PDB file of C-alpha atoms in Angstrom:
ATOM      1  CA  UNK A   1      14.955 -28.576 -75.818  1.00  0.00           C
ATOM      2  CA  UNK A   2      13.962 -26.394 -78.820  1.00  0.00           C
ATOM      3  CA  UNK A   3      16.097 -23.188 -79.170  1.00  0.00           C
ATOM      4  CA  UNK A   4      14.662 -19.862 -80.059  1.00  0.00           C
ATOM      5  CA  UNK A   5      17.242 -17.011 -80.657  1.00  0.00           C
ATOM      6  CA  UNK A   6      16.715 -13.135 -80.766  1.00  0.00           C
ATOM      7  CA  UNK A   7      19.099 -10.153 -82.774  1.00  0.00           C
ATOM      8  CA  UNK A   8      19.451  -7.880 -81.601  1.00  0.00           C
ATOM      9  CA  UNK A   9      20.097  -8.535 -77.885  1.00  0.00           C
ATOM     10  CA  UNK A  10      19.780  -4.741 -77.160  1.00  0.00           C
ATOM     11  CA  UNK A  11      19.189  -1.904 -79.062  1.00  0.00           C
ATOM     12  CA  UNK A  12      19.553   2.074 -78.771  1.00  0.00           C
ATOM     13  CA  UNK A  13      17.848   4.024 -81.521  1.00  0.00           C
ATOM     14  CA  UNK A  14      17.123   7.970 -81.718  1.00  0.00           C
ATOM     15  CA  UNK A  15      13.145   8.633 -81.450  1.00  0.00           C
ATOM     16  CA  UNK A  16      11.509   8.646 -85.104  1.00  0.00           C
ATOM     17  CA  UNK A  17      14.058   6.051 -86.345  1.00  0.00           C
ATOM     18  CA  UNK A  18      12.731   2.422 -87.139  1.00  0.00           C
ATOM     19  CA  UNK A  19      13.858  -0.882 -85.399  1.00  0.00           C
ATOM     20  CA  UNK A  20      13.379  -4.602 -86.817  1.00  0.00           C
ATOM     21  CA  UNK A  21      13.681  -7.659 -83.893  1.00  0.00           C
ATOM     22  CA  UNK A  22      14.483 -10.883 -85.399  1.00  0.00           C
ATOM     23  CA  UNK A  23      13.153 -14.237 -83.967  1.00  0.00           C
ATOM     24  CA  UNK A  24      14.546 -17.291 -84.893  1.00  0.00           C
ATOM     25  CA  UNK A  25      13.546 -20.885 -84.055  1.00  0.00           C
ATOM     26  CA  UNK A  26      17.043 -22.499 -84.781  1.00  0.00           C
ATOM     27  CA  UNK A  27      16.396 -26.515 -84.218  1.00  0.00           C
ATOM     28  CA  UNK A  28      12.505 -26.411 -85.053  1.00  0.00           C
ATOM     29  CA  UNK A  29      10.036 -25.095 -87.536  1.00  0.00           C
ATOM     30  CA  UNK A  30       7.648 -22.880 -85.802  1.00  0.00           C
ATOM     31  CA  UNK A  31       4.306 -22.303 -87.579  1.00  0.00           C
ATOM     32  CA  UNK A  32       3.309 -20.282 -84.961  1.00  0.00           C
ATOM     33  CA  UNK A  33       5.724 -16.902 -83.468  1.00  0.00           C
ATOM     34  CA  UNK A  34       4.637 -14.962 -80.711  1.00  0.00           C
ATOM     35  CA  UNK A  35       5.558 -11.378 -79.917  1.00  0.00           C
ATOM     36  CA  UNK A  36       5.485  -9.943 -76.388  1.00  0.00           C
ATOM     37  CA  UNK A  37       6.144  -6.566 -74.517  1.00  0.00           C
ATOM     38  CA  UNK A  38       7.481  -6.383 -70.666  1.00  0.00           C
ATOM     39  CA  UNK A  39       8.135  -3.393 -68.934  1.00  0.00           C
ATOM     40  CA  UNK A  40      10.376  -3.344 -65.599  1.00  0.00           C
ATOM     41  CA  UNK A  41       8.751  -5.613 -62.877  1.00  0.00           C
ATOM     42  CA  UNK A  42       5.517  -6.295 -64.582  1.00  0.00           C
ATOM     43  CA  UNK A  43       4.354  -9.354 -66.665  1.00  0.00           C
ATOM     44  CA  UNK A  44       4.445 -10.356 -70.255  1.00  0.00           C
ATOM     45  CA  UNK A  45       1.996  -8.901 -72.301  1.00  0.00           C
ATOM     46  CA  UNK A  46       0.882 -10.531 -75.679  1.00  0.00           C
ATOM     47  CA  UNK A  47       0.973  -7.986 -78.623  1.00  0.00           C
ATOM     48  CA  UNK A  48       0.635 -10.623 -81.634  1.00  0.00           C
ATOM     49  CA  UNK A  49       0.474 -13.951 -82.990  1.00  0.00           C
ATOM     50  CA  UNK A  50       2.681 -14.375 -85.738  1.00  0.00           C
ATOM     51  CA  UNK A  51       1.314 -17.451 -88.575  1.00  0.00           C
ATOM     52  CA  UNK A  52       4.112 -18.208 -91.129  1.00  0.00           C
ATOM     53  CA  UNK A  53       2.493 -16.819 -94.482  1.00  0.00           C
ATOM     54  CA  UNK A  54      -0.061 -15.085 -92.650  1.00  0.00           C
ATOM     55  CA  UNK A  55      -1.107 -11.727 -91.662  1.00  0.00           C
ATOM     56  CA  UNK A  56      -0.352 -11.807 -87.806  1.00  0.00           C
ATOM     57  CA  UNK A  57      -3.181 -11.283 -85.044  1.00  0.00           C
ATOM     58  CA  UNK A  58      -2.943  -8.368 -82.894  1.00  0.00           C
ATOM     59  CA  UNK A  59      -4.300  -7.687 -79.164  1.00  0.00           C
ATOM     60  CA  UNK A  60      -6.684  -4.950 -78.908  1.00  0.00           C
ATOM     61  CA  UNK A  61      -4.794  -1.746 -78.286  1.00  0.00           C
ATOM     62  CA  UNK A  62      -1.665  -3.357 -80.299  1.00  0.00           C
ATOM     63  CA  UNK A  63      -1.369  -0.596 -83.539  1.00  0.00           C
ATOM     64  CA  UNK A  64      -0.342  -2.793 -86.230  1.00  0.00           C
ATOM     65  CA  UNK A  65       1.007  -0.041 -88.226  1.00  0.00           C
ATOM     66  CA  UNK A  66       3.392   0.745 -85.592  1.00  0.00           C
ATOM     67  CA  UNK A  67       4.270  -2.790 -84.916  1.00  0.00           C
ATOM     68  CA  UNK A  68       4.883  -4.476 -87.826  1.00  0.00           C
ATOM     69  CA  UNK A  69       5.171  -8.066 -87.906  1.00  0.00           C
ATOM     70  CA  UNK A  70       6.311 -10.579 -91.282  1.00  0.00           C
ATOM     71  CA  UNK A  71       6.726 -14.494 -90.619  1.00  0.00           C
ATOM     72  CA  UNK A  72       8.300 -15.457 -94.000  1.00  0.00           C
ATOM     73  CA  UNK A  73       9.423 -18.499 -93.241  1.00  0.00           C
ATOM     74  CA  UNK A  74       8.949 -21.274 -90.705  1.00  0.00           C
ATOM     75  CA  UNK A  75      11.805 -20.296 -88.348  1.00  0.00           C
ATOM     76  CA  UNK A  76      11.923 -16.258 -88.859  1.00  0.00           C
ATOM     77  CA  UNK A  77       9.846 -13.796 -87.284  1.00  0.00           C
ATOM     78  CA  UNK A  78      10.011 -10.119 -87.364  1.00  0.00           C
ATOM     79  CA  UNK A  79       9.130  -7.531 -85.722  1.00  0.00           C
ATOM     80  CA  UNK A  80       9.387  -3.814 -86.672  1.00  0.00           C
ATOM     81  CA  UNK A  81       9.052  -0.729 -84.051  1.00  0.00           C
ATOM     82  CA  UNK A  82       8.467   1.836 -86.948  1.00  0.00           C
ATOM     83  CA  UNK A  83       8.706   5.502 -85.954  1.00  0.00           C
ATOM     84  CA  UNK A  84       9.931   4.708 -82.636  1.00  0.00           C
ATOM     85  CA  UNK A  85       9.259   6.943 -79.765  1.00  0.00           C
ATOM     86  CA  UNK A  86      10.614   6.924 -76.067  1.00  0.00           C
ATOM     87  CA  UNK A  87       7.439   5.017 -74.807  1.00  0.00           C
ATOM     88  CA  UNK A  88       8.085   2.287 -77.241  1.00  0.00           C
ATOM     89  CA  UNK A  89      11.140   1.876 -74.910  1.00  0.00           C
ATOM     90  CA  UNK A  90      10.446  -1.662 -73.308  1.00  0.00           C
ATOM     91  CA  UNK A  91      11.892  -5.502 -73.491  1.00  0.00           C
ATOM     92  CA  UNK A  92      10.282  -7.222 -75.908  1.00  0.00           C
ATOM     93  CA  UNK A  93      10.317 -10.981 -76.360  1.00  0.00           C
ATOM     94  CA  UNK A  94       9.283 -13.479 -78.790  1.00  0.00           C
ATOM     95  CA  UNK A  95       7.967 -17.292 -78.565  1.00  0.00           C
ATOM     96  CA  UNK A  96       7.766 -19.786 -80.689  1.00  0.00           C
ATOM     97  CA  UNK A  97       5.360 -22.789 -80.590  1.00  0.00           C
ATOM     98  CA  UNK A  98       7.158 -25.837 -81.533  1.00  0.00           C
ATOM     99  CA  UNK A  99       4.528 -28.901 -82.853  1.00  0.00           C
ATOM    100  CA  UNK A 100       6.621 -31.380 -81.170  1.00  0.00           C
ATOM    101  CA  UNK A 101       4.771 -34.534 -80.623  1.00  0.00           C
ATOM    102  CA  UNK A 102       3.835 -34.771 -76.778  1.00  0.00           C
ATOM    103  CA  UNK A 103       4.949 -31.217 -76.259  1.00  0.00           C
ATOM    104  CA  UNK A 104       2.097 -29.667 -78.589  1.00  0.00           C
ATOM    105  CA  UNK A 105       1.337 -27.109 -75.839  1.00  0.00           C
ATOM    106  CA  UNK A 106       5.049 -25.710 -75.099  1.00  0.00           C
ATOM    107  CA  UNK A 107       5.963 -22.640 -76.185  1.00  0.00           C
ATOM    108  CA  UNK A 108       9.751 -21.578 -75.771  1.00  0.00           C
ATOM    109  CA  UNK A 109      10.722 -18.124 -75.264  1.00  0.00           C
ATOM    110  CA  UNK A 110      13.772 -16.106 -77.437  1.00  0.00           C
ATOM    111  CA  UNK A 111      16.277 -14.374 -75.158  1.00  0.00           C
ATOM    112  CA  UNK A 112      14.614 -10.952 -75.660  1.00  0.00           C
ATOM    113  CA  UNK A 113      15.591  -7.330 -76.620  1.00  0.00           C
ATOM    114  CA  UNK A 114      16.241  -4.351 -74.536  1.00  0.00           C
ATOM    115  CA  UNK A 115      14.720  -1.501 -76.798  1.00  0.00           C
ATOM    116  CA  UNK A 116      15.807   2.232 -75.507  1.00  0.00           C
ATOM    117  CA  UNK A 117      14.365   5.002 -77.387  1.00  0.00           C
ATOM    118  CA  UNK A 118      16.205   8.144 -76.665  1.00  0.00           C
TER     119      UNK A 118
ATOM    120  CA  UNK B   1     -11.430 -12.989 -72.482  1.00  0.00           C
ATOM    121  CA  UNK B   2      -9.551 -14.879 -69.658  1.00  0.00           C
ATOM    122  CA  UNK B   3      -7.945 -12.939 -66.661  1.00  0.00           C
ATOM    123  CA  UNK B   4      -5.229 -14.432 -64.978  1.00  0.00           C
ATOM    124  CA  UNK B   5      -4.478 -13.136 -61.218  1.00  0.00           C
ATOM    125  CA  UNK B   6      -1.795 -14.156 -59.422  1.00  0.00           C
ATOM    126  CA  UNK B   7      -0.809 -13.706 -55.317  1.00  0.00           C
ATOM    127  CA  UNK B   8       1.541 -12.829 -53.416  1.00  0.00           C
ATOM    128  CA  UNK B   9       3.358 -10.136 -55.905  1.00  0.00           C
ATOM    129  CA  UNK B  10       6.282 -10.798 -53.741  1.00  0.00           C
ATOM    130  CA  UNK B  11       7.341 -13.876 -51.303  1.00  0.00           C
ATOM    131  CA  UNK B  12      10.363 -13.593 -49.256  1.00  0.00           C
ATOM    132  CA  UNK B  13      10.826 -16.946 -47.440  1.00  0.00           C
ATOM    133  CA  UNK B  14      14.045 -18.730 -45.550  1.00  0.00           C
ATOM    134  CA  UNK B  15      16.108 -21.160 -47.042  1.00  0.00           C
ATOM    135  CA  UNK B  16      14.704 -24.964 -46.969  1.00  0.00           C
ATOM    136  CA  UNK B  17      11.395 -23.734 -46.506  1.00  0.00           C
ATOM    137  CA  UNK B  18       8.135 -24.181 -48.745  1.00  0.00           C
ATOM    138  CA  UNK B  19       6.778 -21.455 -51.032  1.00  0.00           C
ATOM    139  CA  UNK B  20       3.163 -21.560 -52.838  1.00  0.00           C
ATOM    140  CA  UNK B  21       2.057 -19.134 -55.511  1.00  0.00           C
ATOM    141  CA  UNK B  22      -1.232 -18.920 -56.203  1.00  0.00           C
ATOM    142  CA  UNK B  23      -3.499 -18.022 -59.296  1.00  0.00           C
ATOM    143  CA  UNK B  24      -6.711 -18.021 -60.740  1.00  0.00           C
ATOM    144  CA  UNK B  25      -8.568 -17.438 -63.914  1.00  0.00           C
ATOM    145  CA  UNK B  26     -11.657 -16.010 -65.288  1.00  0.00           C
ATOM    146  CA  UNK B  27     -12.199 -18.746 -68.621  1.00  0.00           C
ATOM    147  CA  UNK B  28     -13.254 -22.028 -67.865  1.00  0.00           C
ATOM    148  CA  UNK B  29     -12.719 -22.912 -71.554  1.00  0.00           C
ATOM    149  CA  UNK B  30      -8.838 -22.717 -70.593  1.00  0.00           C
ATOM    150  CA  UNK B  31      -7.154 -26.251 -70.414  1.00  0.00           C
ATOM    151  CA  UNK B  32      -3.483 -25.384 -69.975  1.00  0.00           C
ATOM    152  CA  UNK B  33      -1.396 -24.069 -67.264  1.00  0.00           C
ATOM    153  CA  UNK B  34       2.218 -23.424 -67.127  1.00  0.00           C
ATOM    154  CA  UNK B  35       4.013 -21.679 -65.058  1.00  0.00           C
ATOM    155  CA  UNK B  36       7.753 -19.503 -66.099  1.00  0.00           C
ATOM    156  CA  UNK B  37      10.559 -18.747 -63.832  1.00  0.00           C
ATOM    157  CA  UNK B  38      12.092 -15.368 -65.225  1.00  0.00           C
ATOM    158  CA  UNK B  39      15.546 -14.489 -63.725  1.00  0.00           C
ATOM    159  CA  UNK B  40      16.520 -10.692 -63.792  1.00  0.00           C
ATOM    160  CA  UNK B  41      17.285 -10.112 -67.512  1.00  0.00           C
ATOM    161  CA  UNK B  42      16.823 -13.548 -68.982  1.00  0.00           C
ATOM    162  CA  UNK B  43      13.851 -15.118 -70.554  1.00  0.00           C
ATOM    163  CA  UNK B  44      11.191 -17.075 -69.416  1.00  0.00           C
ATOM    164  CA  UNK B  45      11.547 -20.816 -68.632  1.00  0.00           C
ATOM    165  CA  UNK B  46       9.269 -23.256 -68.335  1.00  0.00           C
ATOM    166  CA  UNK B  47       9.185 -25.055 -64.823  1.00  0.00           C
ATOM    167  CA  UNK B  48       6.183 -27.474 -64.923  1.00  0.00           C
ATOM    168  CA  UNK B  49       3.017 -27.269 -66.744  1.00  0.00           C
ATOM    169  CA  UNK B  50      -0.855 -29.044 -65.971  1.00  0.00           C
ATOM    170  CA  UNK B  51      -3.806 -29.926 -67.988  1.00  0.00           C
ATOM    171  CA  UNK B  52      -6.853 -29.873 -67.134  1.00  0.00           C
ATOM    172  CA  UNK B  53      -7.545 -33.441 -66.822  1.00  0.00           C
ATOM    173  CA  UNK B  54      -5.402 -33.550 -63.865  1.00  0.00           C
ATOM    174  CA  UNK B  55      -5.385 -32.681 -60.698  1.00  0.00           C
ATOM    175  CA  UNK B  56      -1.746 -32.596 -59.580  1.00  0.00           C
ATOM    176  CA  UNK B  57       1.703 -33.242 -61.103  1.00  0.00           C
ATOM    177  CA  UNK B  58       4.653 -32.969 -59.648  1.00  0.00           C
ATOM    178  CA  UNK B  59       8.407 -32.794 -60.415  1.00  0.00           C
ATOM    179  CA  UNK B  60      11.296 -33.247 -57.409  1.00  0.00           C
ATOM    180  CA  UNK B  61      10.717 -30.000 -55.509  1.00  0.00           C
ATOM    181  CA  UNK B  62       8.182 -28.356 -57.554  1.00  0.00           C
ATOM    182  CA  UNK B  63       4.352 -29.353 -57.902  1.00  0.00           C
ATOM    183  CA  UNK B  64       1.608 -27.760 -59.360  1.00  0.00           C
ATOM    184  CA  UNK B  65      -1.920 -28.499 -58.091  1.00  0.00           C
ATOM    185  CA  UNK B  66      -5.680 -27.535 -60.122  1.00  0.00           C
ATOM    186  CA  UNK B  67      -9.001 -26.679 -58.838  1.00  0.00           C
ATOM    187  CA  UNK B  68     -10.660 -26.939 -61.759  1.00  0.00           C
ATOM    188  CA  UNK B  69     -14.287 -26.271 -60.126  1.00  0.00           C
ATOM    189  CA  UNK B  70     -12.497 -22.924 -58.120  1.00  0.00           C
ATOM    190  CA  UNK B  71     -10.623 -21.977 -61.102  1.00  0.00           C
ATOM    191  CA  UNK B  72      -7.359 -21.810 -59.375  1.00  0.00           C
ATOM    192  CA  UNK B  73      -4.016 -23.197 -59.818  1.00  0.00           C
ATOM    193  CA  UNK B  74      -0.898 -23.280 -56.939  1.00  0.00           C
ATOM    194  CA  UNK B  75       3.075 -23.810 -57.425  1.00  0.00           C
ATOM    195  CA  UNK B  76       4.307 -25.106 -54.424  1.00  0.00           C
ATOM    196  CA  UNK B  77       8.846 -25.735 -54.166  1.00  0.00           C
ATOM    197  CA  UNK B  78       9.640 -27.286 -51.295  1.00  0.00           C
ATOM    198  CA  UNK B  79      13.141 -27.379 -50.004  1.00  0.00           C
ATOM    199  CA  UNK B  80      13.497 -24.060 -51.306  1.00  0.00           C
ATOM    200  CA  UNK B  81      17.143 -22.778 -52.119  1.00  0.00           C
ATOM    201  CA  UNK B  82      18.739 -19.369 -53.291  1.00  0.00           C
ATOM    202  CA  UNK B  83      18.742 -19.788 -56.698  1.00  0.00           C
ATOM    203  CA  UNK B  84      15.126 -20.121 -56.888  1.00  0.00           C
ATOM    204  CA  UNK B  85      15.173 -16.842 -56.362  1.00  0.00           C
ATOM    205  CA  UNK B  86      13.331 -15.354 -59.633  1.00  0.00           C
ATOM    206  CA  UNK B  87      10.108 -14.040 -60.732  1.00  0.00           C
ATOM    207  CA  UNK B  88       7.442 -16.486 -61.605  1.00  0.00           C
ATOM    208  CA  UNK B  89       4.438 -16.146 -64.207  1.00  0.00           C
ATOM    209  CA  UNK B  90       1.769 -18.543 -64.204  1.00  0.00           C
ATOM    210  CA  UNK B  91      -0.264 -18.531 -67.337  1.00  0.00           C
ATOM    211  CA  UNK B  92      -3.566 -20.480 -68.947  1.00  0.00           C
ATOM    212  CA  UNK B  93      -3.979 -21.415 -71.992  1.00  0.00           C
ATOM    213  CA  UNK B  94      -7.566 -22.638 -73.710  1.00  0.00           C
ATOM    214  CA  UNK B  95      -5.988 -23.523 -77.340  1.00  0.00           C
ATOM    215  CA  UNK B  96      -2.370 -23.691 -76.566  1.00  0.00           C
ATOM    216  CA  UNK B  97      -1.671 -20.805 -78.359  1.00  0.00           C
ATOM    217  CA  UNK B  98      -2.414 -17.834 -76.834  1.00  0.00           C
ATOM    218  CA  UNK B  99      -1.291 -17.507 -73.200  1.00  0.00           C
ATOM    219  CA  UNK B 100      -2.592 -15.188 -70.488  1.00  0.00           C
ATOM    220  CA  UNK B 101       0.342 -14.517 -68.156  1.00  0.00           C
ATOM    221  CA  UNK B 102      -0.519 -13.425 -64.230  1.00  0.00           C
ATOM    222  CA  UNK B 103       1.157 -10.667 -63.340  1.00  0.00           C
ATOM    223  CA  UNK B 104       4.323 -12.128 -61.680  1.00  0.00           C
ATOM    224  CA  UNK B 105       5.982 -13.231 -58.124  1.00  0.00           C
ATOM    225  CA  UNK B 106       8.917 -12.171 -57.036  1.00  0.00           C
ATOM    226  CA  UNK B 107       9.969 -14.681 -55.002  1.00  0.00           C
ATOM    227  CA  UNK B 108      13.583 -14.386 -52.698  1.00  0.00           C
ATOM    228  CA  UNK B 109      14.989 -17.065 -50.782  1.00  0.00           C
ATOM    229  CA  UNK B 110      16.838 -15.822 -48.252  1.00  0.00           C
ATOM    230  CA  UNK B 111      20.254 -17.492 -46.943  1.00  0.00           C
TER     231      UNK B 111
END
């Protein structure tokens, strides 16, 4: 299956200090990137749609100034935690949609990173 | 926008036998719906998935059946064994894109 990677794997910045996540599709171009937030024991929570060459789409209550998000190319996404604060402290993973003929629905997930703000 | 619920939050059930996890949704414009086993620290995976043009689909001990008229979807494993021990997300899906996750079950099979 399609492989989507994640740098880093875990993170520990001091509050007010900016962090960039890296998704990668490594086999597949992705046109498409998602970015999502879990916290401990609850569900994944979309924050933004990432479209190579696009401006990304964020949820309501996402701040998009906080969260930055740049799809340069078909298999990199990022996503910058600018400013970071304790309550930014969360796992956040990303997705990529691969347009793989009879699999046009699939999305496959990066490995995620562990973001502690102190 | 769709809202995806999902029951039991947590299933404890002995090894060998069945579990079913159930969820509904609030779109009926949504046409896609997979379901994710998460293991403690790892990322989602995809188990099986439906559309809505059919009814059931299974795969060895997993099966996913839709109520397209209730708006509910079930994941039943039969046979269950400890290392299906994980949390599972179901999830729908009207473009393909943009996935609604349920909230989760923990589910632990116990020896």
């Amino acid at each position: 299956g399609a492989v989507v990677s994640q740098h880093p794997s875990r993170v520990i910045c001091k509050s007010g200090t900016s962090v960039k996540i890296e998704c990668r599709s490594l086999d597949f171009q992705a046109t498409t990137m998602f970015w999502y937030r879990q916290f401990p024991k609850k569900s994944l929570m979309l924050m933004a749609t990432s479209n190579e060459g696009s401006k990304a789409t964020y949820e309501q209550g996402v701040e998009k100034d906080k969260f930055l998000i740049n799809h340069a190319s078909l298999t990199l996404s990022t996503l910058t935690v600018t400013s970071a604060h304790p309550e930014d402290s969360s796992f956040y993973i990303c997705s990529a949609r691969a347009a793989l003929a009879g699999d046009w629905n699939e999305q496959f997930f990066g490995p995620g990173t562990r973001l502690t703000v102190l | 926008g769709e809202n995806v619920e999902q029951h039991p939050s947590t299933l404890s059930v002995q090894e060998g036998d069945s579990a079913v996890i159930k969820c509904t949704y609030s779109d009926s414009a949504s046409n896609y719906f997979p379901w994710y086993k998460q293991e403690l620290g790892k990322r989602p995976q995809l188990i099986i998935d439906i559309r809505s043009n059919v009814g059931e689909k299974k795969d060895q001990r997993i099966a996913v059946t839709l109520n397209k008229t209730a708006k509910h979807f079930s994941l039943h494993i039969t046979e269950t064994q400890p290392e299906d021990s994980a949390v599972y997300f179901c999830a729908a899906s009207e473009d393909g894109q943009n996935f609604v996750f349920g909230p989760g079950t923990r589910l632990s099979v116990l020896p």
